[in-house]
Every structure is written in structure tokens, then in C-alpha cells.
CSV table of C-alpha atoms in Angstrom, one decimal:
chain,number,residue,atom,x,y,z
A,1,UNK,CA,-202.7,122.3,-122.3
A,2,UNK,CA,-199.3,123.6,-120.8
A,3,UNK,CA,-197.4,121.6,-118.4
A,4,UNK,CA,-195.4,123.1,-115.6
A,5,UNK,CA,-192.0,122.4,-115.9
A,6,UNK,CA,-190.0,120.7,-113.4
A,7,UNK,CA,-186.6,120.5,-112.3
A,8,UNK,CA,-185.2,117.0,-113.1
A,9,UNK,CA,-182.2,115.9,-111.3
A,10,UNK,CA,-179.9,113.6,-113.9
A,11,UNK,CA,-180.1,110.0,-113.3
A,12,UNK,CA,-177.3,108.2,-112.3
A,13,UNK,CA,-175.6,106.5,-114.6
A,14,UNK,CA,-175.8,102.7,-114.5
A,15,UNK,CA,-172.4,100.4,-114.8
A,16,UNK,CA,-173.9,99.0,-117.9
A,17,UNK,CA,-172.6,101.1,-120.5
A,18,UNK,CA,-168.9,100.9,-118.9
A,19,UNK,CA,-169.3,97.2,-119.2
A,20,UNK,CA,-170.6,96.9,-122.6
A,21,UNK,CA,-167.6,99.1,-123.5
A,22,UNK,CA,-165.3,96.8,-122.2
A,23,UNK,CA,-167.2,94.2,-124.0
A,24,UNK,CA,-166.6,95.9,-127.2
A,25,UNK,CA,-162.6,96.9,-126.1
A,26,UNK,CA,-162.3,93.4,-125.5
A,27,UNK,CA,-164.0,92.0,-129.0
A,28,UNK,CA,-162.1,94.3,-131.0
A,29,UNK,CA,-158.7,93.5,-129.5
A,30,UNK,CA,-159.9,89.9,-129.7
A,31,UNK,CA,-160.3,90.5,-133.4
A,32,UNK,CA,-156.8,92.3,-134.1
A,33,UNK,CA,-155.0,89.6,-131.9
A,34,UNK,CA,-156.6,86.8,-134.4
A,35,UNK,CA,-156.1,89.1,-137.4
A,36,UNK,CA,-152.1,88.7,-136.8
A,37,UNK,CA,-152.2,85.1,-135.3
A,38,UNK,CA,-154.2,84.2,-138.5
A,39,UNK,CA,-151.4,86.2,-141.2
A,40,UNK,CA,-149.1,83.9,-143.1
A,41,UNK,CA,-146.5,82.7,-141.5
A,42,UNK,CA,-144.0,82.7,-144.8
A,43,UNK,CA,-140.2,82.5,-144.6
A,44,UNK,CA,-137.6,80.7,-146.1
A,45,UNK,CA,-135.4,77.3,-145.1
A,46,UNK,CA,-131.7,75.7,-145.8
A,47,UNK,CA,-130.9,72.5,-146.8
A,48,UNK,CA,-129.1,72.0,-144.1
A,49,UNK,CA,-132.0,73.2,-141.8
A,50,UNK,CA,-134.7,71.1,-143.1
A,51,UNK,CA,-132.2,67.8,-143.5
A,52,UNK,CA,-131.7,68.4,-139.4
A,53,UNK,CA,-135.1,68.7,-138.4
A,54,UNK,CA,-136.9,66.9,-141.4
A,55,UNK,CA,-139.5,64.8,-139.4
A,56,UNK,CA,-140.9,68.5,-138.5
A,57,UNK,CA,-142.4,69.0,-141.5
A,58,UNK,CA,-145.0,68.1,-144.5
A,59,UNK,CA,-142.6,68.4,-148.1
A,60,UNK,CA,-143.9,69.1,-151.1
A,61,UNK,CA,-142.4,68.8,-154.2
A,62,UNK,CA,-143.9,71.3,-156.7
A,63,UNK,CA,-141.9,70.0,-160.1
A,64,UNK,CA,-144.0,67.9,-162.5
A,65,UNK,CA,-144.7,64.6,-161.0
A,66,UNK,CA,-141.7,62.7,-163.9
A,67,UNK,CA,-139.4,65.0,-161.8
A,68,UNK,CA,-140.1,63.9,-158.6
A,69,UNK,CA,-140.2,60.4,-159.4
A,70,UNK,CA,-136.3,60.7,-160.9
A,71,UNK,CA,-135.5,61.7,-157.6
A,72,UNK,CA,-136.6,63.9,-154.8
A,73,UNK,CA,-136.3,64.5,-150.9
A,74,UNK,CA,-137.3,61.7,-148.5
A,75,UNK,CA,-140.6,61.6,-147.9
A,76,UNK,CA,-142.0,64.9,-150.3
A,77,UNK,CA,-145.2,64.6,-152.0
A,78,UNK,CA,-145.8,65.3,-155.4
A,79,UNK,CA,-148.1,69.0,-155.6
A,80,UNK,CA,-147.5,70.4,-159.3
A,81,UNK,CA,-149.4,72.8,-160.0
A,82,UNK,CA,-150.6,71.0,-163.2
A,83,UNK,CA,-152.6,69.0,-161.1
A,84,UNK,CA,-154.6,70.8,-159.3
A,85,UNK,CA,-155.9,73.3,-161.9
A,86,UNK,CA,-158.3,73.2,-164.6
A,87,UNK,CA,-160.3,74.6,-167.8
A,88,UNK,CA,-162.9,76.5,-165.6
A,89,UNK,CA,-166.5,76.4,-167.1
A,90,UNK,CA,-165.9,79.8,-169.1
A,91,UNK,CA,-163.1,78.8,-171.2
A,92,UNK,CA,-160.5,79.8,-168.8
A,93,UNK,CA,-157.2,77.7,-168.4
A,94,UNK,CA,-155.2,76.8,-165.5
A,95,UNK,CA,-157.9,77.9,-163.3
A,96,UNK,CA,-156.9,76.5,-159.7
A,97,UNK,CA,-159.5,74.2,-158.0
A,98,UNK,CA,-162.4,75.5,-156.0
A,99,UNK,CA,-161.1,76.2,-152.4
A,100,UNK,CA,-162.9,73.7,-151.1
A,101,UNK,CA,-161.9,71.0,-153.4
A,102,UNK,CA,-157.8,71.9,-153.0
A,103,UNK,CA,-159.0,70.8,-149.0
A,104,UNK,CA,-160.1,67.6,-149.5
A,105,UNK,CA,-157.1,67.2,-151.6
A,106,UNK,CA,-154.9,68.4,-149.2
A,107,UNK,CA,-156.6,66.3,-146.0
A,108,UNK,CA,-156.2,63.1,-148.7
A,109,UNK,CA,-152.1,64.1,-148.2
A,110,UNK,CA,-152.5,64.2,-144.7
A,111,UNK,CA,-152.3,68.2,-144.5
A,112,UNK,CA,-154.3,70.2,-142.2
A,113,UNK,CA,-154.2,73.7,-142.2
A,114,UNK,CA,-151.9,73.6,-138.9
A,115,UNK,CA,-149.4,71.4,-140.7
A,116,UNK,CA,-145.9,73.0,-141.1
A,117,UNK,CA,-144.5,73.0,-144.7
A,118,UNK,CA,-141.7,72.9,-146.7
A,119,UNK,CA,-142.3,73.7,-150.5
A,120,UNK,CA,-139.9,73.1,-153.0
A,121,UNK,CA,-138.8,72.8,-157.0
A,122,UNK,CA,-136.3,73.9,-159.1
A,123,UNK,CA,-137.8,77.7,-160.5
A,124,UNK,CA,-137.0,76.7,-164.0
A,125,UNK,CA,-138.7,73.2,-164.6
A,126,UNK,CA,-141.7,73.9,-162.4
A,127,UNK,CA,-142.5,77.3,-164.0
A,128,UNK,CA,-142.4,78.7,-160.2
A,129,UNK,CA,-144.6,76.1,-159.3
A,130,UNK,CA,-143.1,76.1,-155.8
A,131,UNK,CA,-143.7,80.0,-155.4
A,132,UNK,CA,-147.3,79.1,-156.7
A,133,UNK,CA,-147.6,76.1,-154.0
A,134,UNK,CA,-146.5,79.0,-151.3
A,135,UNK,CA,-149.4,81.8,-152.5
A,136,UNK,CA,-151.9,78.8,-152.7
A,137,UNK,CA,-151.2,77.8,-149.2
A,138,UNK,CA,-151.3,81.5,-148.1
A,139,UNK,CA,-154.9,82.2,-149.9
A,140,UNK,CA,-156.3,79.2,-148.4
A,141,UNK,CA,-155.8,80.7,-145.3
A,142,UNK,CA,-152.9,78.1,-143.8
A,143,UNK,CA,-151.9,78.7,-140.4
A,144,UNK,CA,-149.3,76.6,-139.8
A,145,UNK,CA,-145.3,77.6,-141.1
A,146,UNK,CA,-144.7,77.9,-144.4
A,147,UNK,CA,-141.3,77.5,-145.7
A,148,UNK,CA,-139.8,77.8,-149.4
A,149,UNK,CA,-136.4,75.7,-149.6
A,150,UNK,CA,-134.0,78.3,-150.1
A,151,UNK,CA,-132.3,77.3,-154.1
A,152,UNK,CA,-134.9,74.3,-153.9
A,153,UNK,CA,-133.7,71.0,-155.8
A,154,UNK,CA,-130.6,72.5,-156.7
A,155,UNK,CA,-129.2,73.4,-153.6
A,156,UNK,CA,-130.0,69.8,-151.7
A,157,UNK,CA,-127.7,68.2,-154.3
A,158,UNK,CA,-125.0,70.8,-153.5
A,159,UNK,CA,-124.7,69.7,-149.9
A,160,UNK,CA,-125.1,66.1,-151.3
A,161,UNK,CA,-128.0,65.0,-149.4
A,162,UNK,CA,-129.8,62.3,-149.8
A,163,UNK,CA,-132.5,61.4,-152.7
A,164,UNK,CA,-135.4,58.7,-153.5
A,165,UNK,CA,-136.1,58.0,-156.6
A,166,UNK,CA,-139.4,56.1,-157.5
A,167,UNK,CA,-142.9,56.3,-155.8
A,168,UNK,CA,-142.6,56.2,-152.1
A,169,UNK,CA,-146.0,55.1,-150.1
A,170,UNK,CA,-145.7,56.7,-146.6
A,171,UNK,CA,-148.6,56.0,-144.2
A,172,UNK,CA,-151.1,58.7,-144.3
A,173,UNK,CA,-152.5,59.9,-141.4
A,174,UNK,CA,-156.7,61.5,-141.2
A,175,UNK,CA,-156.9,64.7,-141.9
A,176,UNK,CA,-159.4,67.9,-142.2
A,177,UNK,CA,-158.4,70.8,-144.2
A,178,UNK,CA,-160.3,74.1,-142.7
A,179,UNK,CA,-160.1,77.1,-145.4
A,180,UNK,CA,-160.2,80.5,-144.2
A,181,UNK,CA,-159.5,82.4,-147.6
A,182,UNK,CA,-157.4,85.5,-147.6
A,183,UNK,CA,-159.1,87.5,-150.2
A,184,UNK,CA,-156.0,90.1,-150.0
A,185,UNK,CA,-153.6,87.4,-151.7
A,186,UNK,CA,-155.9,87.4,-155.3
A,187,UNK,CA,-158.0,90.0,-157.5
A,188,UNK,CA,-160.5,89.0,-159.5
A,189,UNK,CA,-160.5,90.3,-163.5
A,190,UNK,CA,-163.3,92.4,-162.6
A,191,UNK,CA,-161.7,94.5,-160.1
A,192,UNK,CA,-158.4,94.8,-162.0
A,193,UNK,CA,-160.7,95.6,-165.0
A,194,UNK,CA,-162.2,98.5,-162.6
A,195,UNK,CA,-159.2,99.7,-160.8
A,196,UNK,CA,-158.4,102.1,-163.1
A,197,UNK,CA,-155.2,103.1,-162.0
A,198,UNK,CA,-156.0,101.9,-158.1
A,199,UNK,CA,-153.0,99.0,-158.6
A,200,UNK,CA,-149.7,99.1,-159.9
A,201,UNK,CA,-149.5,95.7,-162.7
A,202,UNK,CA,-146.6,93.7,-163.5
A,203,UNK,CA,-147.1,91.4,-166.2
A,204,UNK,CA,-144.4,88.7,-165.5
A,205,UNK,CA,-144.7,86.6,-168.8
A,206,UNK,CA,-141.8,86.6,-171.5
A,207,UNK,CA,-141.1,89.2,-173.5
A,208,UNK,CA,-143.2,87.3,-176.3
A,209,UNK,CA,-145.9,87.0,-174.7
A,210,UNK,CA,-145.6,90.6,-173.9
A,211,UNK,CA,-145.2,91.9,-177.6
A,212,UNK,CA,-148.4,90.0,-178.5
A,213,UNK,CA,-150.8,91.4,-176.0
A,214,UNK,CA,-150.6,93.0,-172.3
A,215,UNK,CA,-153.1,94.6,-169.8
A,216,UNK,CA,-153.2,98.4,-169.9
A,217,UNK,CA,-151.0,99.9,-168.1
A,218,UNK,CA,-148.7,96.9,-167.1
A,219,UNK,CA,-145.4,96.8,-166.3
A,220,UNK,CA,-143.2,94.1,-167.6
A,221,UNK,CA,-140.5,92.2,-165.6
A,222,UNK,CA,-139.9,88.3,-166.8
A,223,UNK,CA,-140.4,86.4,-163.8
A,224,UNK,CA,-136.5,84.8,-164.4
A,225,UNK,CA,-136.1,87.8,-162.6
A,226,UNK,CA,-137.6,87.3,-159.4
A,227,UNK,CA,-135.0,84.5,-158.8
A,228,UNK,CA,-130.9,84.5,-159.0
A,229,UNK,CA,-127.7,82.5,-158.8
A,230,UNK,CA,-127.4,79.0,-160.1
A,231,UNK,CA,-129.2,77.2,-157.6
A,232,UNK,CA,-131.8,80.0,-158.6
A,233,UNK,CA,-133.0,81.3,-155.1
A,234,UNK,CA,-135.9,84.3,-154.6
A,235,UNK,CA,-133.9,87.5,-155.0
A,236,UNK,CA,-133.3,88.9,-151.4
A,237,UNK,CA,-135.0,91.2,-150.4
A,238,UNK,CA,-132.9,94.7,-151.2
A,239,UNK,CA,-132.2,93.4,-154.7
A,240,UNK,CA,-135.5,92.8,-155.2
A,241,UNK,CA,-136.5,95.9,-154.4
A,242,UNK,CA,-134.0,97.9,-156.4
A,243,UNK,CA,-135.8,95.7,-159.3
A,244,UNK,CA,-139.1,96.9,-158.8
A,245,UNK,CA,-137.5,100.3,-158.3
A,246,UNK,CA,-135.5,99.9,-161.6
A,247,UNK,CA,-139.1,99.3,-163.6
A,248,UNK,CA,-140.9,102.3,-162.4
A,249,UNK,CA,-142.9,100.2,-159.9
A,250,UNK,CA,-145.4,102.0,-157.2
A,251,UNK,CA,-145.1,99.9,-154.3
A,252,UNK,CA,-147.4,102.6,-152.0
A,253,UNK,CA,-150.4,101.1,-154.2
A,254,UNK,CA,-151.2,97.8,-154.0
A,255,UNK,CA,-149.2,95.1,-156.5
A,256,UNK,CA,-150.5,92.8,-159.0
A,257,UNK,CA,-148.7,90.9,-160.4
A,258,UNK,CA,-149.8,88.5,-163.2
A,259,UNK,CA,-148.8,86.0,-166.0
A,260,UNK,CA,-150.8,83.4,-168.3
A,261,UNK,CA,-152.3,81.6,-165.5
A,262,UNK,CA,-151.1,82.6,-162.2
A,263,UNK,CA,-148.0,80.2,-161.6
A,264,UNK,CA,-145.4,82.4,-162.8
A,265,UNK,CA,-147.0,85.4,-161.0
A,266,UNK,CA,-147.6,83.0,-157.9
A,267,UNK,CA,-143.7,82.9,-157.9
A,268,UNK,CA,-143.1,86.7,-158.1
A,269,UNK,CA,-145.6,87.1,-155.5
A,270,UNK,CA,-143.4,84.9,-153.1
A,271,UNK,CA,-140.7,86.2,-153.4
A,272,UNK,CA,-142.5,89.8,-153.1
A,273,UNK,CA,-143.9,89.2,-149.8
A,274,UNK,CA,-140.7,87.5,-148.3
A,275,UNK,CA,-139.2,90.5,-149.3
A,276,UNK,CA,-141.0,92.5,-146.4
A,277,UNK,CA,-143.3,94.4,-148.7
A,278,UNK,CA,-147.4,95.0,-148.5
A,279,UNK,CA,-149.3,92.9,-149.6
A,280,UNK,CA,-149.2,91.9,-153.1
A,281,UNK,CA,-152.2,90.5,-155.2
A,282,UNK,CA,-151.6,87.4,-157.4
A,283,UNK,CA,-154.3,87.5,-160.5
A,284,UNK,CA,-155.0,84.2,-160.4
A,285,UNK,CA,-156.8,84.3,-163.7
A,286,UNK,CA,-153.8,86.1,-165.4
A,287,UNK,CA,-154.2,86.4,-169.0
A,288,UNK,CA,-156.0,83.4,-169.6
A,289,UNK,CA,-159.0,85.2,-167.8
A,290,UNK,CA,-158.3,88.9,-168.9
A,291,UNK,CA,-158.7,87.7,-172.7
A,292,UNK,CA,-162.4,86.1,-171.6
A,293,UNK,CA,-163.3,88.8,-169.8
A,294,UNK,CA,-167.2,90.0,-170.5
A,295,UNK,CA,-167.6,92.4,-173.4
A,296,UNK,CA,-164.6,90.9,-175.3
């Protein structure tokens, strides 16, 4: 059966689709507005800086715990690395602890993830343990300051300040870590197995450790070099980046830098992002994992 056609006038349209588009305007800027509030807040601090305005901020002291009991900054709190990582369950050292576990360690110290920090060490004796402190804050998703002691240990005995030595018992007030993991900071061995040319890898161990066995494709800068001068602060940021430069490194693809277990490259990785640079990736696993990798 045919139907006559009819003229139809257009309905008018409603205010409802102008409002759920502001709706949607409004979530989206919501989102980018929390995506930058949320970023690491990284940057560096003097001794003099931090001796002035002390009672500011949560210190940690990233040297093996011996160090920090011969003598270390009023108030810091042990945080080596070599305690809070691990054999994993696949064979894997100096795995870092679950995210979830490094919270209730960090609410046992008092920290919540609003609590402004102060990392520091001494490069050499820590491994880079303070520049691994810094990326572990950072993945956890920390959104309070964080601040590396510019030349660390070395440069708070140059201006003659002040040391305790011994354990110090400082009251310790309730706490409640929140993680909100930044995936961008760390690659998994799987996806640096798969990128396949995707990410530009420095491999940040010692020449040794080099010579015995690398990941395809690597590029090798000893992560001594990431730091200078005797009180051995991160390279600023132009000499930095005439380093990379200098090795052939592609910083328009995303960087990955990696050692044995992810302390050394943790350091590199600081001192790469307070350089200005993208994002870098710290392989957590390093070559601890990339040698357990499936299929090997």
C-alpha cells in the first residue's frame, strides 16, 4: 500500500543537546585540568634552601641505612633502595615492592602522597638510589613536591651544616598513602621486547656489564655520566642534552633507559626529566628481567 507523502516541518530543536555538550566541554576540560594538576611536581633544592625552610618537608635519605646512621640530615629517614625491593616470584632481582605494599610502607613513615619531599644521597655509595627514590615517588603517582638535594650528602657538608649521627626516633604522625600509578614513568620487558624499534634504549650499566650482554639495539652511556662535579650533582640540563646528542640518542621517540635492576636507570631517568625532556621510561626490570624473559 502506498502512503501519500507529507510535508513535514523540522522540529525544533530542544536545549538538550547544547547542554549535554557543555556537559561533555566541561568533563573533558575537567580531565586535562586534573591530567596537569596530577604530573610530577619534580625539581631540584640547595642546601641552603632546605636548611632555611627544613620543617617544610619529609627527608629521605636514600644511602644504605650504615650511612645514614654515621651521620645524616636532621630528621631524614632511612629509604635505600635495598629495602624496599625483592627476588620477585620468577627469579627476578631487585624487583621493587608491589605498589601497594611501598604505601603502607610509606604511611608507616608518616608520608602521604600530598607530603612534600626532599630526597637525597651521595650518587656514588647509593648506586643513584636517590634518583631511584625520585622515579619511585613519581610512578606511584605522588602529588605533593618532590625535590632532589642539589650535590646531596656532599654538598650539606660543604656549607657545614649540621649532622646526626645514630638512630633518631621522631614522632610519627597517621598516615594513608593513595597510589595513582603513572604507567608512563616504566615499561614492562614485554613491550620493550615488542617495540621493535618504537624506543630509543640506553643501557646505563658499566662498560662490563655491557661487553657481557646488552639489549638489541641499546645505547650505552655509564650512568657516572648522568651526574658531575665533586659534590656529584644531575648534569644540567644543556650538558645533558649535548650527552645524549653525543651517543646518537633519539629523543623524538620515547626513552628507556635501563640497567641491572632499575636503580641506576632510576637515576638517569631523574636527571632526564629535570632536564625538561619527554617523558622517559625507567625499565624497572632492567636486565635482571630481560635475561628471564619467556622463551629464553
Amino acid at each position: 500500500m502506498l502512503v501519500a507523502a507529507t510535508s513535514v516541518r523540522p522540529a525544533k530543536p530542544s536545549g538538550l543537546p547544547r547542554v549535554i555538550g557543555a556537559i561533555v566541554l566541561i568533563a573533558a576540560v575537567t580531565i586535562a585540568c586534573s591530567s596537569v594538576a596530577m604530573a610530577a611536581d619534580l625539581g631540584l633544592i640547595d642546601a641552603a634552601t632546605l636548611k632555611g625552610s627544613s620543617a617544610k618537608w619529609v627527608v629521605l635519605d636514600a644511602r644504605p641505612k650504615s650511612d645514614w646512621e654515621a651521620g645524616h640530615l636532621p630528621g631524614a629517614i632511612p629509604f635505600s633502595w635495598e629495602n624496599y625491593t625483592r627476588t620477585d616470584a620468577k627469579g627476578v632481582k631487585y624487583s621493587s615492592f608491589p605498589p601497594q605494599e611501598l604505601a603502607v610502607a610509606l604511611a608507616g613513615l608518616g608520608i602521604d602522597e600530598k607530603s612534600p619531599v626532599v630526597v637525597y644521597g651521595d650518587a656514588d655509595k647509593s648506586w643513584g638510589g636517590e634518583g631511584y627514590d625520585v622515579w619511585l615517588l613519581s610512578w606511584l603517582g605522588h602529588r605533593g613536591p618532590i625535590r632532589l638535594l642539589n650535590g646531596g650528602i656532599q654538598a650539606w657538608r660543604g656549607q657545614n651544616l649540621p649532622l646526626v649521627r645514630g638512630a633518631e626516633r621522631p614522632a610519627v604522625p597517621k598516615a594513608r598513602y593513595r597510589v595513582g600509578l603513572k604507567p608512563q614513568y616504566q615499561i614492562s620487558t614485554e613491550d620493550v621486547q615488542n617495540g621493535k624499534g618504537a624506543y630509543t634504549l640506553v643501557d646505563v650499566r658499566s662498560t662490563f656489564e655491557w661487553i657481557r650482554g646488552r639489549i638489541p639495539g641499546a645505547v650505552h652511556i655509564p650512568w657516572e655520566d648522568f651526574y658531575t662535579g665533586r659534590d656529584r650533582h644531575p648534569l644540567p640540563p644543556a650538558e645533558l642534552k649535548k650527552l645524549l646528542a653525543k651517543h646518537g640518542v633519539d629523543t623524538s621517540k620515547p626513552v628507556v633507559y635501563y640497567c641491572l635492576g632499575g636503580i641506576r636507570s632510576g637515576y638517569a631517568w631523574t636527571a632526564h626529566q629535570l632536564a625538561g625532556l619527554p617523558d622517559a621510561h625507567n625499565f624497572k626490570g632492567g636486565w635482571a628481567a630481560w635475561e628471564k624473559r619467556s622463551g629464553q
